[in-house]
Amino acid sequence: SPQLPLLAATGLNKTFGGIQAVKDAKIEVNKSSITGLIGPNGAGKTTLFNLLSNFIRPDQGKVIFDGEPIHNLQPFQIAQQGLIRTFQVAKTLSRLSVLENMLLAAQKQTGENFWQVQFQHHIVAREERELKERAMFLLESVGLETKANDYAGGLSGGQRKLLEMGRALMTNPKLILLDEPAAGVNPRLIDDICDRILKWNREDGLTFLIIEHNMDVIMSLCDRVWVLAEGQNLAVGTPTEIQTNTQVLEAYLGQ
Ligand code: ATP
């Protein structure tokens, strides 16, 4: 029997004022895949991420994750189910250390006053030691172990993206939505970020859905790519199929 996708969304719609940002869109992400989401500026990619994670409520649509409907859950509940997202502009807390950012990400999210939680008081000693070990292990895997005690605010844009990925991994996710992991990143760090994504995918079986304008990144990482244009599904296929699809090329040229 064909394997059910890990994530399957259908009939998603979202209108802001007069603008229909997402129109009857669908997307599927297979388990253990690295799936791409591309499209010209303003195509609705980030809005689609917001709808999948319910950061913005869809006007209509269904989202099934790991066999369960999640479109009526709160974002923190969706994160608890194992669907986690990063943001185009990394939401690291600049006045906390890199390590504290990691530990905060692992906190049981209650949905209330999450950012105000004095997290030190909520972690018992053993749990704290284990969490710190895990945080340090993950910081090493994103190449930030030497920065553990530095303020996150002192990191470069690329390092913040790596920290965001580390933070996402602290939650033991099944699926990570990455919003432009290569944007604003020093080109020397981009290969590094790609290598780490591939490693987490191949070795740890993590599934990724990635918005990215850098086509080299899409080509080198993705098994399958969904294309949005003006809020609608335009195409889906392998990176090679997408790169030679005339409708896709026209959508980008028409920008
Ligand atoms: P980019 O590649 O430039 O990041 P995108 O594909 O992620 O673009 P979105 O950011 O999802 O596109 O935007 C899709 C459309 O919806 C745009 O016309 C945008 O102006 C509009 N839009 C998005 N969010 C809002 C909002 N909160 N309020 C009003 N309009 C919005």
Coordinates of N, CA, C and O in Angstrom, one line a residue, residues 160-252:
R160 N 22.9 32.7 13.3 CA 21.5 32.7 13.9 C 20.7 31.6 13.2 O 19.8 31.0 13.9
K161 N 20.8 31.5 11.9 CA 20.0 30.4 11.2 C 20.4 29.0 11.7 O 19.5 28.2 11.9
L162 N 21.7 28.8 12.0 CA 22.1 27.6 12.5 C 21.6 27.4 13.9 O 21.1 26.3 14.3
L163 N 21.6 28.4 14.7 CA 21.0 28.4 16.1 C 19.5 28.0 16.0 O 19.0 27.2 16.8
E164 N 18.8 28.7 15.0 CA 17.4 28.4 14.9 C 17.2 26.9 14.6 O 16.2 26.3 15.1
M165 N 18.0 26.3 13.8 CA 17.9 24.9 13.5 C 18.2 24.1 14.7 O 17.5 23.1 15.0
G166 N 19.2 24.5 15.4 CA 19.5 23.8 16.7 C 18.3 23.9 17.6 O 18.0 22.9 18.3
R167 N 17.7 25.0 17.7 CA 16.6 25.2 18.6 C 15.4 24.3 18.2 O 14.7 23.7 19.0
A168 N 15.2 24.2 16.9 CA 14.2 23.4 16.3 C 14.4 21.9 16.7 O 13.5 21.2 17.1
L169 N 15.7 21.5 16.6 CA 16.0 20.1 16.9 C 15.9 19.8 18.4 O 15.6 18.6 18.8
M170 N 16.0 20.8 19.3 CA 15.8 20.6 20.7 C 14.4 20.1 21.0 O 14.1 19.5 22.1
T171 N 13.4 20.3 20.1 CA 12.1 19.9 20.4 C 11.8 18.4 19.9 O 10.6 18.0 19.9
N172 N 12.8 17.7 19.4 CA 12.6 16.4 18.9 C 11.5 16.3 17.8 O 10.6 15.6 17.9
P173 N 11.7 17.1 16.8 CA 10.6 17.2 15.8 C 10.6 16.0 14.8 O 11.6 15.3 14.7
K174 N 9.5 15.9 14.1 CA 9.4 14.9 13.0 C 9.5 15.6 11.7 O 10.0 15.1 10.7
L175 N 9.1 16.9 11.7 CA 9.1 17.7 10.5 C 9.5 19.1 10.8 O 9.0 19.7 11.7
I176 N 10.5 19.6 10.1 CA 11.0 20.9 10.3 C 10.7 21.8 9.1 O 11.1 21.4 8.0
L177 N 9.9 22.9 9.2 CA 9.7 23.8 8.1 C 10.8 24.9 8.2 O 10.8 25.6 9.2
L178 N 11.6 25.0 7.2 CA 12.7 25.9 7.2 C 12.3 27.1 6.2 O 12.2 26.8 5.0
D179 N 12.2 28.3 6.7 CA 11.9 29.4 5.9 C 13.2 30.1 5.5 O 13.8 30.8 6.3
E180 N 13.7 29.9 4.3 CA 14.9 30.5 3.7 C 16.1 30.3 4.5 O 16.7 31.3 5.0
P181 N 16.5 29.1 4.7 CA 17.7 28.8 5.5 C 19.0 29.5 5.0 O 19.9 29.7 5.7
A182 N 19.0 29.7 3.7 CA 20.3 30.3 3.1 C 20.2 31.8 2.9 O 21.3 32.4 2.6
A183 N 19.1 32.4 3.1 CA 18.9 33.9 2.8 C 19.8 34.6 3.8 O 19.7 34.4 5.0
G184 N 20.6 35.6 3.3 CA 21.4 36.4 4.2 C 22.5 35.7 4.9 O 23.1 36.2 5.8
V185 N 22.8 34.5 4.4 CA 23.9 33.7 5.0 C 25.2 33.9 4.2 O 25.1 33.8 2.9
N186 N 26.3 34.0 4.8 CA 27.6 34.1 4.2 C 27.7 32.8 3.3 O 27.5 31.7 3.7
P187 N 28.0 33.0 2.0 CA 28.1 31.9 1.0 C 29.0 30.7 1.5 O 28.6 29.6 1.3
R188 N 30.0 31.1 2.3 CA 30.8 30.0 2.9 C 30.1 29.1 3.8 O 30.4 27.9 4.0
L189 N 29.1 29.7 4.5 CA 28.3 28.9 5.5 C 27.1 28.1 4.8 O 26.6 27.2 5.4
I190 N 26.8 28.5 3.6 CA 25.6 27.8 3.0 C 25.8 26.3 2.8 O 25.0 25.5 3.1
D191 N 27.0 26.0 2.3 CA 27.3 24.6 2.1 C 27.3 23.8 3.4 O 26.8 22.7 3.4
D192 N 27.8 24.5 4.4 CA 27.7 23.9 5.7 C 26.3 23.6 6.2 O 26.0 22.5 6.7
I193 N 25.4 24.6 6.0 CA 24.0 24.4 6.4 C 23.4 23.3 5.6 O 22.7 22.4 6.2
C194 N 23.7 23.2 4.3 CA 23.1 22.1 3.5 C 23.7 20.8 3.9 O 22.9 19.8 4.0
D195 N 24.9 20.7 4.2 CA 25.5 19.4 4.7 C 24.8 18.9 6.0 O 24.5 17.7 6.1
R196 N 24.6 19.9 6.9 CA 23.9 19.5 8.1 C 22.5 19.0 7.9 O 22.0 18.1 8.5
I197 N 21.8 19.7 7.0 CA 20.4 19.3 6.7 C 20.4 17.9 6.1 O 19.6 17.0 6.6
L198 N 21.3 17.7 5.2 CA 21.4 16.3 4.6 C 21.7 15.2 5.6 O 21.1 14.2 5.6
K199 N 22.6 15.6 6.5 CA 23.0 14.6 7.5 C 21.8 14.3 8.5 O 21.6 13.1 8.7
W200 N 21.1 15.3 8.9 CA 20.0 15.1 9.8 C 18.9 14.2 9.1 O 18.2 13.4 9.7
N201 N 18.8 14.5 7.8 CA 17.8 13.7 7.0 C 18.3 12.3 6.8 O 17.5 11.3 7.1
R202 N 19.5 12.1 6.4 CA 20.0 10.7 6.0 C 20.2 9.9 7.3 O 19.9 8.7 7.3
E203 N 20.8 10.5 8.3 CA 21.2 9.8 9.5 C 20.2 9.7 10.6 O 20.0 8.7 11.3
D204 N 19.4 10.8 10.7 CA 18.4 10.8 11.8 C 17.0 10.7 11.3 O 16.0 10.7 12.0
G205 N 16.8 10.6 9.9 CA 15.5 10.4 9.4 C 14.6 11.6 9.5 O 13.4 11.4 9.4
L206 N 15.1 12.7 9.7 CA 14.3 13.9 9.9 C 13.8 14.4 8.5 O 14.5 14.3 7.5
T207 N 12.5 14.9 8.6 CA 11.9 15.3 7.3 C 11.9 16.8 7.3 O 11.7 17.5 8.3
F208 N 12.1 17.4 6.1 CA 12.2 18.9 6.0 C 11.3 19.4 4.9 O 11.2 18.7 3.8
L209 N 10.7 20.5 5.1 CA 10.1 21.3 4.1 C 10.8 22.6 4.0 O 10.8 23.3 5.1
I210 N 11.3 23.0 2.9 CA 12.2 24.2 2.8 C 11.7 25.2 1.8 O 11.6 24.9 0.6
I211 N 11.5 26.4 2.2 CA 11.3 27.6 1.3 C 12.7 28.1 1.0 O 13.5 28.4 2.0
E212 N 13.1 28.3 -0.2 CA 14.4 28.8 -0.5 C 14.4 29.4 -1.9 O 13.9 28.8 -2.9
H213 N 15.0 30.6 -2.1 CA 15.2 31.2 -3.4 C 16.4 30.8 -4.0 O 16.6 30.9 -5.3
N214 N 17.4 30.3 -3.3 CA 18.7 29.8 -3.8 C 18.5 28.5 -4.5 O 18.3 27.4 -3.8
M215 N 18.5 28.5 -5.8 CA 18.2 27.2 -6.5 C 19.2 26.2 -6.4 O 18.9 25.0 -6.5
D216 N 20.5 26.6 -6.1 CA 21.5 25.6 -5.9 C 21.2 24.7 -4.7 O 21.4 23.5 -4.6
V217 N 20.7 25.5 -3.6 CA 20.3 24.8 -2.4 C 19.2 23.8 -2.7 O 19.2 22.6 -2.3
I218 N 18.1 24.3 -3.4 CA 17.0 23.4 -3.7 C 17.4 22.2 -4.5 O 17.1 21.1 -4.2
M219 N 18.3 22.4 -5.5 CA 18.7 21.3 -6.4 C 19.6 20.3 -5.6 O 19.4 19.1 -5.8
S220 N 20.4 20.8 -4.7 CA 21.3 19.8 -4.0 C 20.6 19.1 -2.9 O 21.0 18.0 -2.5
L221 N 19.5 19.7 -2.3 CA 18.9 19.0 -1.2 C 17.6 18.2 -1.5 O 17.4 17.2 -0.9
C222 N 16.8 18.8 -2.4 CA 15.4 18.3 -2.4 C 15.1 17.1 -3.3 O 15.7 16.9 -4.3
D223 N 14.2 16.2 -2.8 CA 13.7 15.1 -3.5 C 12.6 15.5 -4.5 O 12.4 15.0 -5.6
R224 N 11.8 16.5 -4.0 CA 10.6 16.9 -4.6 C 10.4 18.4 -4.3 O 10.7 18.8 -3.3
V225 N 9.9 19.1 -5.3 CA 9.7 20.5 -5.2 C 8.3 20.9 -5.6 O 7.8 20.5 -6.6
W226 N 7.6 21.7 -4.7 CA 6.3 22.3 -5.0 C 6.5 23.7 -5.4 O 7.3 24.4 -4.8
V227 N 5.8 24.1 -6.5 CA 6.0 25.5 -6.9 C 4.6 26.2 -6.7 O 3.6 25.8 -7.2
L228 N 4.7 27.4 -6.1 CA 3.5 28.2 -5.9 C 3.8 29.5 -6.8 O 4.9 30.0 -6.9
A229 N 2.7 30.0 -7.3 CA 2.7 31.3 -8.0 C 1.4 32.0 -7.8 O 0.4 31.3 -8.0
E230 N 1.4 33.2 -7.4 CA 0.2 34.0 -7.1 C -0.7 33.2 -6.2 O -2.0 33.1 -6.4
G231 N -0.2 32.5 -5.2 CA -1.0 31.8 -4.2 C -1.5 30.4 -4.6 O -2.1 29.7 -3.8
Q232 N -1.2 30.0 -5.9 CA -1.7 28.8 -6.3 C -0.6 27.8 -6.7 O 0.5 28.2 -7.0
N233 N -1.0 26.5 -6.6 CA -0.1 25.4 -7.0 C 0.2 25.6 -8.5 O -0.7 25.7 -9.3
L234 N 1.5 25.7 -8.9 CA 1.8 25.7 -10.3 C 2.4 24.4 -10.8 O 2.1 24.0 -12.0
A235 N 3.2 23.8 -10.0 CA 3.8 22.5 -10.5 C 4.4 21.8 -9.2 O 4.6 22.4 -8.2
V236 N 4.6 20.5 -9.4 CA 5.3 19.7 -8.4 C 6.1 18.7 -9.2 O 5.7 18.1 -10.2
G237 N 7.3 18.4 -8.7 CA 8.2 17.4 -9.4 C 9.5 17.3 -8.8 O 9.8 17.9 -7.8
T238 N 10.4 16.6 -9.4 CA 11.8 16.5 -9.0 C 12.4 17.9 -9.3 O 11.9 18.6 -10.2
P239 N 13.6 18.2 -8.7 CA 14.2 19.5 -9.0 C 14.5 19.7 -10.5 O 14.3 20.7 -11.0
T240 N 14.9 18.6 -11.1 CA 15.3 18.6 -12.5 C 14.0 18.9 -13.4 O 14.0 19.7 -14.3
E241 N 12.9 18.2 -13.0 CA 11.6 18.5 -13.7 C 11.2 19.9 -13.6 O 10.8 20.5 -14.6
I242 N 11.3 20.4 -12.4 CA 10.9 21.8 -12.1 C 11.7 22.8 -12.8 O 11.2 23.8 -13.4
Q243 N 13.0 22.5 -12.9 CA 14.0 23.5 -13.5 C 13.7 23.6 -15.0 O 14.1 24.6 -15.6
T244 N 13.1 22.6 -15.6 CA 12.9 22.6 -17.1 C 11.4 22.8 -17.4 O 11.0 22.7 -18.6
N245 N 10.6 23.0 -16.4 CA 9.1 23.2 -16.6 C 8.9 24.6 -17.2 O 9.2 25.6 -16.5
T246 N 8.3 24.7 -18.4 CA 8.1 26.0 -19.0 C 7.2 27.0 -18.2 O 7.5 28.2 -18.1
Q247 N 6.2 26.4 -17.6 CA 5.3 27.3 -16.8 C 6.0 27.9 -15.6 O 5.8 29.0 -15.3
V248 N 6.9 27.1 -15.0 CA 7.7 27.6 -13.9 C 8.6 28.7 -14.4 O 8.7 29.8 -13.7
L249 N 9.3 28.4 -15.5 CA 10.2 29.4 -16.0 C 9.5 30.7 -16.3 O 10.0 31.8 -16.0
E250 N 8.3 30.6 -16.9 CA 7.6 31.8 -17.2 C 7.1 32.6 -16.0 O 7.2 33.8 -16.0
A251 N 6.7 31.8 -15.0 CA 6.3 32.5 -13.7 C 7.4 33.3 -13.1 O 7.2 34.4 -12.6
Y252 N 8.6 32.8 -13.2 CA 9.8 33.5 -12.7 C 10.2 34.7 -13.6 O 10.5 35.8 -13.1

